[in-house]
Short mmCIF file of C-alpha atoms in Angstrom, two decimals:
data_model
loop_
_atom_site.label_atom_id
_atom_site.label_comp_id
_atom_site.label_asym_id
_atom_site.label_seq_id
_atom_site.Cartn_x
_atom_site.Cartn_y
_atom_site.Cartn_z
CA UNK T 1 -66.63 1.96 26.14
CA UNK T 2 -67.04 1.69 22.40
CA UNK T 3 -68.14 -1.04 19.99
CA UNK T 4 -65.21 -1.80 17.71
CA UNK T 5 -66.92 -4.57 15.67
CA UNK T 6 -69.84 -6.96 15.51
CA UNK T 7 -69.53 -10.23 13.63
CA UNK T 8 -71.95 -13.06 13.13
CA UNK T 9 -71.23 -16.43 11.53
CA UNK T 10 -73.18 -19.65 10.98
CA UNK T 11 -71.69 -22.59 12.87
CA UNK T 12 -71.01 -25.19 10.18
CA UNK T 13 -73.54 -28.01 10.05
CA UNK T 14 -76.06 -26.22 12.24
CA UNK T 15 -78.59 -23.40 12.11
CA UNK T 16 -76.84 -21.70 15.03
CA UNK T 17 -75.34 -18.26 14.64
CA UNK T 18 -72.31 -17.22 16.73
CA UNK T 19 -72.28 -13.56 17.60
CA UNK T 20 -69.01 -11.83 18.51
CA UNK T 21 -68.85 -8.20 19.68
CA UNK T 22 -65.52 -6.53 20.27
CA UNK T 23 -65.60 -3.62 22.67
CA UNK T 24 -62.60 -1.31 23.27
CA UNK T 25 -61.93 1.53 25.64
CA UNK T 26 -63.07 -0.65 28.55
CA UNK T 27 -61.96 0.93 31.83
CA UNK T 28 -63.43 -1.84 34.04
CA UNK T 29 -64.13 -5.44 32.98
CA UNK T 30 -66.33 -5.75 36.08
CA UNK T 31 -68.55 -2.89 34.97
CA UNK T 32 -68.67 -4.27 31.44
CA UNK T 33 -69.62 -7.72 32.73
CA UNK T 34 -72.44 -6.29 34.90
CA UNK T 35 -73.85 -4.20 32.04
CA UNK T 36 -73.80 -7.10 29.57
CA UNK T 37 -75.36 -9.51 32.10
CA UNK T 38 -78.08 -6.95 32.92
CA UNK T 39 -78.84 -6.73 29.20
CA UNK T 40 -78.52 -10.33 27.96
CA UNK T 41 -79.28 -12.23 31.20
CA UNK T 42 -77.32 -14.65 33.34
CA UNK T 43 -74.81 -16.90 31.56
CA UNK T 44 -75.75 -20.58 31.88
CA UNK T 45 -79.38 -19.69 32.59
CA UNK T 46 -80.53 -17.16 29.96
CA UNK T 47 -77.69 -17.53 27.42
CA UNK T 48 -74.28 -19.04 26.72
CA UNK T 49 -72.48 -15.77 27.00
CA UNK T 50 -68.68 -15.62 27.25
CA UNK T 51 -66.55 -12.58 28.00
CA UNK T 52 -62.97 -12.78 26.73
CA UNK T 53 -60.23 -10.20 26.90
CA UNK T 54 -57.91 -8.17 29.04
CA UNK T 55 -57.02 -4.58 29.50
CA UNK T 56 -59.14 -2.18 27.49
CA UNK T 57 -60.36 -4.66 24.75
CA UNK T 58 -62.94 -7.33 25.36
CA UNK T 59 -65.03 -9.71 23.28
CA UNK T 60 -68.55 -10.72 24.12
CA UNK T 61 -69.46 -14.04 22.43
CA UNK T 62 -72.74 -15.97 22.43
CA UNK T 63 -75.12 -18.14 20.35
CA UNK T 64 -78.24 -17.55 22.48
CA UNK T 65 -80.20 -15.39 22.27
CA UNK T 66 -80.28 -15.32 18.46
CA UNK T 67 -80.37 -11.66 17.42
CA UNK T 68 -80.03 -9.84 14.15
CA UNK T 69 -77.06 -7.51 13.60
CA UNK T 70 -79.30 -4.53 14.15
CA UNK T 71 -80.73 -5.94 17.40
CA UNK T 72 -77.25 -6.81 18.61
CA UNK T 73 -75.90 -3.31 17.85
CA UNK T 74 -78.90 -1.69 19.60
CA UNK T 75 -78.78 -3.73 22.75
CA UNK T 76 -75.00 -3.67 23.16
CA UNK T 77 -74.98 0.08 22.55
CA UNK T 78 -77.62 0.50 25.23
CA UNK T 79 -75.69 -1.80 27.57
CA UNK T 80 -72.40 0.05 27.36
CA UNK T 81 -74.03 3.50 27.42
CA UNK T 82 -77.16 3.03 29.52
CA UNK T 83 -77.90 6.77 29.79
CA UNK T 84 -77.83 7.23 26.00
#
C-alpha cells in the first residue's frame, strides 16, 4: 500500500478540517480497514472515519481527530507499513 495524496480543507462556516488520504496499491480492503482502525480508533466512538473506494484505490476521510499534515502522513505511513 502506498499513500497517493493527503488533502486537508476547512469546512466552510466552521473551524473543522476535513482530512482525505488516498491510498493506492491496496491488495485487501479488509487489511487496510483493520490497520486504519488500529491507528485512528473505532469509527463512531473515537472518530468519524469513512473508508471509500474499490479495487486497489481507497480514500480514508475524517474530521476527528484533528491532525496536522505532518501528523497525518506519519500515522498513515505507520498504519499501512507497520513494520517500517
